[in-house]
Coordinates of C-alpha atoms and ligand atoms in Angstrom, one line a residue:
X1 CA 117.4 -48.1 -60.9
X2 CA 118.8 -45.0 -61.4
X3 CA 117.3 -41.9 -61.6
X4 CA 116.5 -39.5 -64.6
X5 CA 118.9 -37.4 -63.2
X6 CA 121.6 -39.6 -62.9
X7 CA 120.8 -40.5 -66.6
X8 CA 121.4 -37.8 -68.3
X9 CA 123.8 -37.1 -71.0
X10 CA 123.6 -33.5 -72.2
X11 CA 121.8 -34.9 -75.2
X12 CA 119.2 -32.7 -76.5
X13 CA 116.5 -34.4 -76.4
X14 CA 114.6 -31.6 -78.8
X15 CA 115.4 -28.5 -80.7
X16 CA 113.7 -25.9 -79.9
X17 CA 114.6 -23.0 -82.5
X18 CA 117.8 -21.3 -83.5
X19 CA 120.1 -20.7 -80.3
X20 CA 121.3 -17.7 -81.8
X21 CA 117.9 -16.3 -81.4
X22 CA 117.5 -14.6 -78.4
X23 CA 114.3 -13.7 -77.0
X24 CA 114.4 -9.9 -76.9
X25 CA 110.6 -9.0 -75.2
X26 CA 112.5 -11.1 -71.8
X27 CA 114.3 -8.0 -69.4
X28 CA 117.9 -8.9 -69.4
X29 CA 117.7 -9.4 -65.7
X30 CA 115.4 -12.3 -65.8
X31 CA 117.3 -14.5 -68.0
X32 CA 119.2 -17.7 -66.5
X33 CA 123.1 -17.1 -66.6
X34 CA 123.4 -20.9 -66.0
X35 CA 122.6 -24.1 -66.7
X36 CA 118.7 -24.5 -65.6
X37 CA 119.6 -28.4 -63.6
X38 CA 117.0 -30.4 -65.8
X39 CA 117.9 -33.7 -66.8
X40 CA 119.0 -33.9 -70.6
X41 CA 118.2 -37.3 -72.6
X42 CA 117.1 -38.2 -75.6
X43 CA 113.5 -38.6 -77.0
X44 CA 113.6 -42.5 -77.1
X45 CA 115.8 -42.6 -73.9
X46 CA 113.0 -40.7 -71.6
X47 CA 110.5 -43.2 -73.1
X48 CA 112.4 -45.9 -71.7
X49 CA 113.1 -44.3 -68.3
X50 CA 109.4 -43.8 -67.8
X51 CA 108.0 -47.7 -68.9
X52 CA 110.8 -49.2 -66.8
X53 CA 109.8 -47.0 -64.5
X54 CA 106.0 -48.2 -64.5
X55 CA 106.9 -51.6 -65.0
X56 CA 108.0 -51.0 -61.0
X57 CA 104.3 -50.4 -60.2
X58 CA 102.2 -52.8 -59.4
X59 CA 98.6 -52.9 -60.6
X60 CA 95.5 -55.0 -60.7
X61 CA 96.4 -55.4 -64.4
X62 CA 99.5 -56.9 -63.5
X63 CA 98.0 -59.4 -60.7
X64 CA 95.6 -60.1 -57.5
X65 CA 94.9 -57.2 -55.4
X66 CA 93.0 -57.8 -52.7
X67 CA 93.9 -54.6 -50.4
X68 CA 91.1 -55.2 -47.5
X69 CA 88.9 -52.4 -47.1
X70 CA 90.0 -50.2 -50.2
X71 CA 88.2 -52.3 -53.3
X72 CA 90.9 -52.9 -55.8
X73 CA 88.4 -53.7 -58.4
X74 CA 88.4 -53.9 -62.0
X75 CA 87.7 -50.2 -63.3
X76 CA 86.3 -51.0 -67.0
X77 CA 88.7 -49.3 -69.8
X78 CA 85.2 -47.8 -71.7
X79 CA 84.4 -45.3 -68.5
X80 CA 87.6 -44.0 -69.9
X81 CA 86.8 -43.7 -73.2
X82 CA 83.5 -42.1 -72.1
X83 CA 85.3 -39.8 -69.5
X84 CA 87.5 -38.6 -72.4
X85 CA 84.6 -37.4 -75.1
X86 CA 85.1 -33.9 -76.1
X87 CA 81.9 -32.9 -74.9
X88 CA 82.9 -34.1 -71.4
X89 CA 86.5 -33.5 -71.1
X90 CA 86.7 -29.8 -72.5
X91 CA 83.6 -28.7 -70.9
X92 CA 84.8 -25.3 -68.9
X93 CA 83.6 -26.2 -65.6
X94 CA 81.6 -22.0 -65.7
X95 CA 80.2 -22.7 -68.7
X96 CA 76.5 -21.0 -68.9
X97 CA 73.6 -23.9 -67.4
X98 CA 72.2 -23.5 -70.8
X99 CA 75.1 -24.8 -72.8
X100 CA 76.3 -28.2 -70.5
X101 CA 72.3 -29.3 -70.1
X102 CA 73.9 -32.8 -71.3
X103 CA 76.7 -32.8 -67.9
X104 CA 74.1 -31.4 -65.5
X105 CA 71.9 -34.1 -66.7
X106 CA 74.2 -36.7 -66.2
X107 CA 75.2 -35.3 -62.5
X108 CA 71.4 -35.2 -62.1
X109 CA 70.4 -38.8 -63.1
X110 CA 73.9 -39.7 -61.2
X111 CA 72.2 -38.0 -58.3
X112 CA 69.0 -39.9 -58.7
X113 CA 70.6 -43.4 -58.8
X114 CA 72.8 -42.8 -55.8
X115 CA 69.5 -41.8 -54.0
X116 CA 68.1 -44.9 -55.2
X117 CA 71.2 -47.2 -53.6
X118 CA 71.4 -45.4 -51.0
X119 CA 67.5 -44.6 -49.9
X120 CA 68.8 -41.3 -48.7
X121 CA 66.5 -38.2 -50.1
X122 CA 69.3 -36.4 -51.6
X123 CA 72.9 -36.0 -52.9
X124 CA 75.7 -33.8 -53.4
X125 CA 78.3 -35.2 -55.6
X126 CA 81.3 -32.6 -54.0
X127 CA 83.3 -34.0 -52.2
X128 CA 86.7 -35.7 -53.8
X129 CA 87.2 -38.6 -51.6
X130 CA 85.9 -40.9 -48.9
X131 CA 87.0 -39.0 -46.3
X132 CA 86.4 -35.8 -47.6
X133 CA 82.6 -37.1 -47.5
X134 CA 82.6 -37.6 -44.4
X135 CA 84.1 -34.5 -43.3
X136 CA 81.3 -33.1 -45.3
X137 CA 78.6 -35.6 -43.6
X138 CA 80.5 -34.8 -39.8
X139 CA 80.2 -30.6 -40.9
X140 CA 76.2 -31.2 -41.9
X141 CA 76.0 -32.6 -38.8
X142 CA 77.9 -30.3 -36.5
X143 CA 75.5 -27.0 -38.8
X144 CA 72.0 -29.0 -38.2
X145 CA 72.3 -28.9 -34.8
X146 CA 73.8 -25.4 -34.3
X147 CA 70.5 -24.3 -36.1
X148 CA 68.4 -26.3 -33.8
X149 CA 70.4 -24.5 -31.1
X150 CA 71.7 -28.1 -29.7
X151 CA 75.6 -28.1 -28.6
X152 CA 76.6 -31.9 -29.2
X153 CA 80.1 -31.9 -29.0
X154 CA 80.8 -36.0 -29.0
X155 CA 80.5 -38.6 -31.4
X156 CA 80.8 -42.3 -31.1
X157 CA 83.2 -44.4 -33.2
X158 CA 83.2 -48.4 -33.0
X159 CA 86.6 -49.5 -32.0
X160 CA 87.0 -51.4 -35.2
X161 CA 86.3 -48.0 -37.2
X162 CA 88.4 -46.7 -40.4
X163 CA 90.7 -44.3 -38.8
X164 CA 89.1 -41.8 -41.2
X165 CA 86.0 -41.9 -39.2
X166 CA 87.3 -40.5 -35.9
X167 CA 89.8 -38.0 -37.7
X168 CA 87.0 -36.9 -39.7
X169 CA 84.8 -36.0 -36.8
X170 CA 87.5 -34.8 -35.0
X171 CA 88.3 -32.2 -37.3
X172 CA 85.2 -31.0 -37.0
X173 CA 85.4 -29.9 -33.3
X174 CA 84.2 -33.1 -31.7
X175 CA 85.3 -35.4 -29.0
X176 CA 85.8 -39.0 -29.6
X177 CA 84.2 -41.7 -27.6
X178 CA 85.0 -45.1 -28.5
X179 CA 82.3 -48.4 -27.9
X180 CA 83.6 -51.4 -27.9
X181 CA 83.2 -54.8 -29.9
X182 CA 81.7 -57.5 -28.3
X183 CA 83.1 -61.1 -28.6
X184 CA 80.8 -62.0 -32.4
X185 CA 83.1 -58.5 -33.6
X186 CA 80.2 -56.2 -33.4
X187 CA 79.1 -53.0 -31.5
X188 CA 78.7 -53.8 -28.0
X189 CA 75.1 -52.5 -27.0
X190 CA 75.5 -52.7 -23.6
X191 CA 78.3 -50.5 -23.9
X192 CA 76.6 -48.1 -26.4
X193 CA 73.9 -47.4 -23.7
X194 CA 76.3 -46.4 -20.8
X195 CA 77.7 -43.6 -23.4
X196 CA 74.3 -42.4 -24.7
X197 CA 73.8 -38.6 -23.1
X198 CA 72.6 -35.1 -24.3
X199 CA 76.2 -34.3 -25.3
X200 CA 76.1 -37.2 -28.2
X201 CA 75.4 -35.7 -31.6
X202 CA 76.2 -39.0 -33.6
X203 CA 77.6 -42.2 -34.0
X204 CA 79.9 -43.1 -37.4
X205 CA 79.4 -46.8 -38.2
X206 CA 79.9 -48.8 -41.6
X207 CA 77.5 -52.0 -41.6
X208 CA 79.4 -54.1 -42.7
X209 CA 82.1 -53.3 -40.4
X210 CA 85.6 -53.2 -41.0
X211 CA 85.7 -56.9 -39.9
X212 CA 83.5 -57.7 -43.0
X213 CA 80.8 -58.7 -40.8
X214 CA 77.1 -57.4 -41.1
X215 CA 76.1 -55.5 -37.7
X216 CA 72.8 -57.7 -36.8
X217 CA 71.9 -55.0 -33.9
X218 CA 71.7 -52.2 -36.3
X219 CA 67.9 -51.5 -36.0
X220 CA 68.2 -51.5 -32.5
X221 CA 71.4 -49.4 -32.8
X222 CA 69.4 -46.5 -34.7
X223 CA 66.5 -46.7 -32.6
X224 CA 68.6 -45.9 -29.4
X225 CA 70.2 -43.4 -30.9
X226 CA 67.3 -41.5 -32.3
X227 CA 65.5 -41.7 -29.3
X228 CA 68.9 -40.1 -27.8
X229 CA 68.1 -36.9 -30.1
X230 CA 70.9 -38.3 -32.2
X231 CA 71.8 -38.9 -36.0
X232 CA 73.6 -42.1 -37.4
X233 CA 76.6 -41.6 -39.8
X234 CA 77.2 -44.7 -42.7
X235 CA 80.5 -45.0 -43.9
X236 CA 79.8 -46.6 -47.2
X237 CA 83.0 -46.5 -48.7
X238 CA 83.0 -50.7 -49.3
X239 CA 79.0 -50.6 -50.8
X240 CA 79.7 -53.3 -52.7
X241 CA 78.9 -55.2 -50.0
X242 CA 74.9 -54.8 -49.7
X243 CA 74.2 -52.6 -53.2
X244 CA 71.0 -53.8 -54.1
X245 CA 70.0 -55.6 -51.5
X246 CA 69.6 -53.0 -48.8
X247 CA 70.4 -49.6 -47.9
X248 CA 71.7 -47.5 -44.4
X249 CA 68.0 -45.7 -44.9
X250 CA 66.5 -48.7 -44.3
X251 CA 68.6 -49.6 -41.4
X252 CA 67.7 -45.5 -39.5
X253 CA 71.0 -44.3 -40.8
X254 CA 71.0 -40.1 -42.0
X255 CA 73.8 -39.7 -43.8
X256 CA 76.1 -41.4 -45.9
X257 CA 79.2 -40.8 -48.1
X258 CA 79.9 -43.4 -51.2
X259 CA 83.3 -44.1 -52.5
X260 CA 82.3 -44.0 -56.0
X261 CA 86.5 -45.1 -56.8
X262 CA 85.4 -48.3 -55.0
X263 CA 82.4 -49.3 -55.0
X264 CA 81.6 -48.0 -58.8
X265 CA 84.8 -49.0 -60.7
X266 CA 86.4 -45.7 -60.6
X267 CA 90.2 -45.5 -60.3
X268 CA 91.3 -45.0 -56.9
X269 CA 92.8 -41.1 -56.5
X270 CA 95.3 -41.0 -54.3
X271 CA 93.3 -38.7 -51.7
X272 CA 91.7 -37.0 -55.1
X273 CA 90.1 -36.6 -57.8
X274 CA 88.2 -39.7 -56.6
X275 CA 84.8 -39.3 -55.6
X276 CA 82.9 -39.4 -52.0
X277 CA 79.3 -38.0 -52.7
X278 CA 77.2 -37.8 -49.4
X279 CA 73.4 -38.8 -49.3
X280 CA 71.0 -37.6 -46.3
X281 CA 67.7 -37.8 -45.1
X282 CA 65.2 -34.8 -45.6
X283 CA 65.7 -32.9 -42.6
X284 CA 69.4 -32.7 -43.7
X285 CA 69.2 -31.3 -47.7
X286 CA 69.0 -28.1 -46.8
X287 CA 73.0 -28.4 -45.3
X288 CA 74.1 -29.9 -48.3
X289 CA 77.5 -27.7 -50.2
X290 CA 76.1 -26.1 -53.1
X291 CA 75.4 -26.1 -56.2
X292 CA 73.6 -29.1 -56.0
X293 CA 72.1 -30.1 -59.5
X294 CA 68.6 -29.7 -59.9
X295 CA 65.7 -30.2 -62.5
X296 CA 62.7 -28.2 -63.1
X297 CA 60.9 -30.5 -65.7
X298 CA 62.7 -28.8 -68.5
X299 CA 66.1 -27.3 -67.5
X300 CA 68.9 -28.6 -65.6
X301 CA 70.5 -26.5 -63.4
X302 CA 73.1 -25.4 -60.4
X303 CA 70.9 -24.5 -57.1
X304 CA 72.8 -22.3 -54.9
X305 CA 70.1 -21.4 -52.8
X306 CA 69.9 -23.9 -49.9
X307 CA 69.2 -22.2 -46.5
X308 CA 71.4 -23.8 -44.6
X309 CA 74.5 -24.7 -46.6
X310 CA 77.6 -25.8 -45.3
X311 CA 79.1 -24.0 -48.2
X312 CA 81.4 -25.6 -50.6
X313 CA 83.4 -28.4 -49.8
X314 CA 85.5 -28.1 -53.4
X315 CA 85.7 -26.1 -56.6
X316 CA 82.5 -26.2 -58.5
X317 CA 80.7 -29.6 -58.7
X318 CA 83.9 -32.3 -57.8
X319 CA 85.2 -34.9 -59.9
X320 CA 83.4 -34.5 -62.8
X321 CA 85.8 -36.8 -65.0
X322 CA 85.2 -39.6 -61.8
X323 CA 81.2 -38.6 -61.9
X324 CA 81.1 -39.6 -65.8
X325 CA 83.1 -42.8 -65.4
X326 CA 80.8 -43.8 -62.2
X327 CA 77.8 -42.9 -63.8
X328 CA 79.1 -45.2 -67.5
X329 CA 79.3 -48.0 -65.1
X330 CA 76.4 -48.0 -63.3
X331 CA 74.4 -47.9 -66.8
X332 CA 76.6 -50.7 -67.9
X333 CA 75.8 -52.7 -64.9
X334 CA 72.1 -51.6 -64.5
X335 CA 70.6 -54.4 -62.4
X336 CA 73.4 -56.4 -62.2
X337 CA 74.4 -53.9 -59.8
X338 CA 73.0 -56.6 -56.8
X339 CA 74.7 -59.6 -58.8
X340 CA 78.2 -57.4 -58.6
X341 CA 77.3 -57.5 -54.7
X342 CA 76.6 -61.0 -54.6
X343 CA 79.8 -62.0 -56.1
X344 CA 82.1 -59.6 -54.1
X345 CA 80.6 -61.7 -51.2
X346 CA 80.7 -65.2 -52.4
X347 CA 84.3 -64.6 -53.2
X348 CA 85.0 -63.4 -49.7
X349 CA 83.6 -66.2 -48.4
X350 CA 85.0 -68.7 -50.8
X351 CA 88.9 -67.3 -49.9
X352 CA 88.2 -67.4 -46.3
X353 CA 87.0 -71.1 -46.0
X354 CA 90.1 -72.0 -48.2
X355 CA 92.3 -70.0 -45.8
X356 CA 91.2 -70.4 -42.3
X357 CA 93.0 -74.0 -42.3
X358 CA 96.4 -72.0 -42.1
X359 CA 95.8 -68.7 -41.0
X360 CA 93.3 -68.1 -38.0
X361 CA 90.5 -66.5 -38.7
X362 CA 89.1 -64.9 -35.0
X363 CA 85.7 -64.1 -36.3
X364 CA 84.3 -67.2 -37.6
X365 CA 81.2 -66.2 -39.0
X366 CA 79.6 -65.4 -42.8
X367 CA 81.4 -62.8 -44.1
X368 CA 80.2 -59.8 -46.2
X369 CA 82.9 -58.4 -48.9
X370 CA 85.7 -59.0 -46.2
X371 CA 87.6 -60.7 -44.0
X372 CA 90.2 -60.9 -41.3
X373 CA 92.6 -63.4 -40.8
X374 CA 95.2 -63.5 -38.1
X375 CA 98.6 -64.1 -38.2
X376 CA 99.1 -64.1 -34.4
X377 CA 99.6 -68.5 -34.1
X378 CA 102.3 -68.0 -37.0
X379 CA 104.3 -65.4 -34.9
X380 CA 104.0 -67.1 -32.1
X381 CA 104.8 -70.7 -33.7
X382 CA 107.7 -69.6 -35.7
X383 CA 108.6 -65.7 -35.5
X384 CA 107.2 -65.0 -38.8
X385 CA 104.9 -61.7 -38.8
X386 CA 102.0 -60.7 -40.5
X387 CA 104.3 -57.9 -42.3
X388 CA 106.8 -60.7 -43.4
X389 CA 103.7 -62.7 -45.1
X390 CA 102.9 -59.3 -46.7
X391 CA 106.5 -58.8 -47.5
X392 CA 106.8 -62.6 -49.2
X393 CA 103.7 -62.0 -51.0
X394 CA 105.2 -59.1 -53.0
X395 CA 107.8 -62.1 -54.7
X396 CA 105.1 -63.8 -55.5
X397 CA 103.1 -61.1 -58.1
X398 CA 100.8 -60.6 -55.4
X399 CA 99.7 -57.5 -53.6
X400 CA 99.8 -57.3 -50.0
X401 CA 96.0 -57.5 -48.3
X402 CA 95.7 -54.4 -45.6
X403 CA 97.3 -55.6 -42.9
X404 CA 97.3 -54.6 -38.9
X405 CA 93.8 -53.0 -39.2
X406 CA 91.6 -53.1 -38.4
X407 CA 93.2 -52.8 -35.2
X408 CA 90.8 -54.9 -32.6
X409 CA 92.9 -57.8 -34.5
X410 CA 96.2 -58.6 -33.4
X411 CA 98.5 -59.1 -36.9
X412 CA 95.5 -59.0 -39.2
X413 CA 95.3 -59.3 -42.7
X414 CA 92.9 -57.7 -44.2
X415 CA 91.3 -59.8 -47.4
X416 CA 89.2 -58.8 -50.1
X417 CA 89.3 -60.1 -53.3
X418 CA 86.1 -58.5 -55.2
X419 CA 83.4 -59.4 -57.5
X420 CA 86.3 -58.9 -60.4
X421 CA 88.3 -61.8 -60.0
X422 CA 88.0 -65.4 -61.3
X423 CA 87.9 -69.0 -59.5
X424 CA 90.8 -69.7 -61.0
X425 CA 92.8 -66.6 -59.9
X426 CA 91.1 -66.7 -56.3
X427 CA 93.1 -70.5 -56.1
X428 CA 96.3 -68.9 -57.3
X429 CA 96.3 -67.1 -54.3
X430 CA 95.3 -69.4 -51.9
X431 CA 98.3 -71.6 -53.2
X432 CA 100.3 -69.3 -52.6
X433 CA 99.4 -68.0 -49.5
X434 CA 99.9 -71.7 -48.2
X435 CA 103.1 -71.9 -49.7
X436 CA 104.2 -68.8 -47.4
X437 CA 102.9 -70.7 -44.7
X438 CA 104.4 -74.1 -45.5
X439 CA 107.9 -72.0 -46.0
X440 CA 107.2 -70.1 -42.3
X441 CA 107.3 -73.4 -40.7
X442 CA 110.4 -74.7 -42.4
X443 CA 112.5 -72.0 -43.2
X444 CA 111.0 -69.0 -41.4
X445 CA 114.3 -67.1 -42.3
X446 CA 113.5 -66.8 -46.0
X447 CA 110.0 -65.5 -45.4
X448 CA 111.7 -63.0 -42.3
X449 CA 114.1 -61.5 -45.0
X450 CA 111.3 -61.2 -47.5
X451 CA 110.8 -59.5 -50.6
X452 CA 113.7 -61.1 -52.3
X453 CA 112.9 -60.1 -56.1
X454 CA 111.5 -56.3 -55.5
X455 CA 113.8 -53.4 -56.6
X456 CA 113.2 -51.8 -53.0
X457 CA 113.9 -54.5 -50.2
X458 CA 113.0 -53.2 -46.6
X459 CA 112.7 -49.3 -46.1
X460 CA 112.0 -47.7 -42.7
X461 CA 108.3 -47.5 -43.1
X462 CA 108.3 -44.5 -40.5
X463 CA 110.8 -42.5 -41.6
X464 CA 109.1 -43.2 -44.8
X465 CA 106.2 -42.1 -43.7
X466 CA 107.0 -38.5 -41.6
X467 CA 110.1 -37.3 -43.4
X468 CA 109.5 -38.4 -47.1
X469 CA 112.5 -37.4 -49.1
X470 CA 111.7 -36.8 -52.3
X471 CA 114.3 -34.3 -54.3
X472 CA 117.4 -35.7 -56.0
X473 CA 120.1 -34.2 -54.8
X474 CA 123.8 -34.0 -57.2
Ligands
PLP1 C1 88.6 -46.2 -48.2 C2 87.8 -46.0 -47.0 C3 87.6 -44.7 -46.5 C4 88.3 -43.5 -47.0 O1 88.2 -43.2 -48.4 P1 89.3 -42.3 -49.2 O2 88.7 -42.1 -50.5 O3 90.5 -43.1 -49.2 O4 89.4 -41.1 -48.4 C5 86.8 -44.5 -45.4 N1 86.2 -45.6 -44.8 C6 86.4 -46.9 -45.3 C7 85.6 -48.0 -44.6 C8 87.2 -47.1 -46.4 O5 87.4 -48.4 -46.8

């Protein structure tokens, strides 16, 4: 497909006023001698660029999405509609308390429910993505013991963690210590004692792990760590694993950070505007950025005066556009809430008992919202990669799962379909996945030189990655 650049055709595409009327209030010496280098097309001709253009993307409109760990669910058109109300979307974000009681309101009951999920004591809704919570969670952390006059300069990361977790903490001035799994893919507690020392200030764990399984020890886990003087970190980006049914409070955990553009049906961001809001226990509110949004039995309003703030962690309150759309979802759901939980891990389950006759499964217990298979025998059988069944997926209106993470998996792929998605849409998939397989063993070639139908074929995924090119260039 060619570029916009490479379109043009000197049509105009508008006309702006008479050319022979200068701009006279313009110095002479700023005006453009030449021409300015923007494409020149007309009106119906930049329409089409830009819908072929989309039609390249791929979408969980367009087809089954089940990107392990990241919670391609449905995100319901009305939290658009909602998000878009005047009241909402013109609201000028320094507007007086008085005259935006309705959005504080909604930030404050937003803040209540996410206390209720959670069982943490209280909220701030800052922070614009997952791991911009738990930066936020790691620099509470780092501040509450610098006021107890404490230096903890380590934190302990399961080796199966998001690689948010450790580069999270590790912005934040601590050293990483990894524990290990032990062979049922959990933390190793034997190992987790020979860490435990003065010097630990916290442990980041998400229950369920990144292996979709539900970490049985985790009472046990919090207890040694407590009694170790330290705090436990939830990542709850995936909550829609447990909502409803139980919560990192109840499981000793003292802060957590949501992923409201999983979890609550909010479109993903890109790194932002999503969402991330961070819950913590009591001893912790005090840290939280400010404003938080309070109520005083009459008035909503922005409390600044927290006496140990971290400070802000983003321009005024976050994502308010992603808080509304959360917040329409969560009243739509009310208390099917635990039912959308339910679902997202029947439907794990259900996938993974259809697919662990082809592809091995290491860990073959009850999952939670997630699974990892492995495409190790396949390589080893016929020389066909994980990345090549990812690859032959993409001809097949399928988006890739997550594959090689986590990384305690040798080529995994990483599967999680959500509560949004049908029987019937779930057995697609599975056909199709079984196809790939059935086509690795016969003619691994096909499946080697894989995609066959995408515009792009094969780019240099690192090159890709570090030196991103994107100007046109005549
Ligand atoms: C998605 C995810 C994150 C990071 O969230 P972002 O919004 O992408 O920054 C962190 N931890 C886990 C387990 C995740 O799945």
């Amino acid at each position: 497909m060619k570029t916009i650049f490479e379109k043009s055709n000197n049509i105009d595409g508008i006309t702006l006023t008479d050319e022979s009327v200068v701009p006279n209030f313009i110095d002479e010496k700023f005006l453009r001698n030449g021409k300015c280098g923007l494409p020149q097309l007309s009106e119906l001709e930049v329409l089409r660029h830009y819908k072929e253009l989309s039609d390249l993307n791929f979408c969980i409109e367009k087809g089954f999405y089940p990107l392990g760990s990241c919670t391609m669910k449905y995100n319901p058109k009305v939290n658009e509609l909602l998000a878009s109300l005047d009241g909402f979307a013109n609201l000028h974000p320094s507007q007086d308390d008085n005259d935006c009681q309705g959005a504080l309101e909604l930030m404050y009951k937003l803040q209540e429910t996410l206390k209720k999920v959670t069982g943490m004591d209280a909220i701030t809704l800052q922070p614009a993505a997952g791991a911009h919570g738990e930066l936020t969670g790691m620099m509470v952390i780092k501040k509450y013991f610098e006021a107890k006059g404490e230096s903890r300069k380590k934190v302990i990361v399961p080796d199966s963690a998001h690689g948010t977790n450790p580069a999270s903490a590790a912005l934040c001035g601590f050293e990483i210590i990894s524990v290990k799994s032990n062979e049922k893919g959990q933390v190793d507690i034997e190992d987790l004692k020979t860490l435990l020392n003065s010097d630990i200030a916290a442990i980041m764990m998400t229950n369920p792990n990144t292996l979709g399984i539900y970490e049985e020890n985790v009472l046990e886990i919090s207890k040694l760590m407590h009694e170790n003087g330290s705090l436990l970190y939830y990542d709850g980006a995936n909550f829609n694993a447990i909502m409803g049914h139980t919560n990192p409070k109840l499981m000793g955990f003292d802060v957590v950070h949501l992923n409201l553009h999983k979890t609550f049906a909010t479109p993903h961001g890109g790194g932002g505007p999503g969402a991330g809001p961070v819950g913590v226990v009591d001893k912790l509110k005090e840290f939280l950025p400010i404003p938080v949004i309070a109520y005083d039995g009459e008035k909503y309003f922005r409390k600044y005066d927290l006496a140990h703030t971290i400070g802000n962690v983003r321009d005024f309150f976050g994502s308010f556009g992603v808080l509304v759309k959360a917040y329409a979802y969560i009243l739509m759901m009310g208390k099917n809430l635990k039912e959308a939980s339910e679902n997202a891990v029947l439907n794990a389950n259900y996938l993974k008992e259809k697919l662990k006759k082809y592809y091995s499964l290491p860990y073959d217990v009850k999952c939670m919202h997630e699974f990892v298979l492995s495409g190790e025998d396949l390589k080893h059988e016929c020389g066909v990669s994980t990345l090549n069944v990812a690859k032959a997926l993409m001809d097949e209106n399928t988006h890739p799962p997550t594959v090689y993470f986590p990384l305690i998996v040798h080529e995994a792929m990483m599967i999680e379909p959500t509560e949004s998605e049908t029987k019937e849409r779930m057995d697609e998939f599975v056909d199709v996945m079984i196809k790939i397989y059935n086509e690795a063993k016969a003619n691994p070639e096909k499946v080697i030189s894989a995609p066959h139908t995408t515009p792009v074929k094969r780019i240099d995924e690192t090159q890709a990655a570090r030196h991103p090119d994107l100007n046109f260039k005549d």
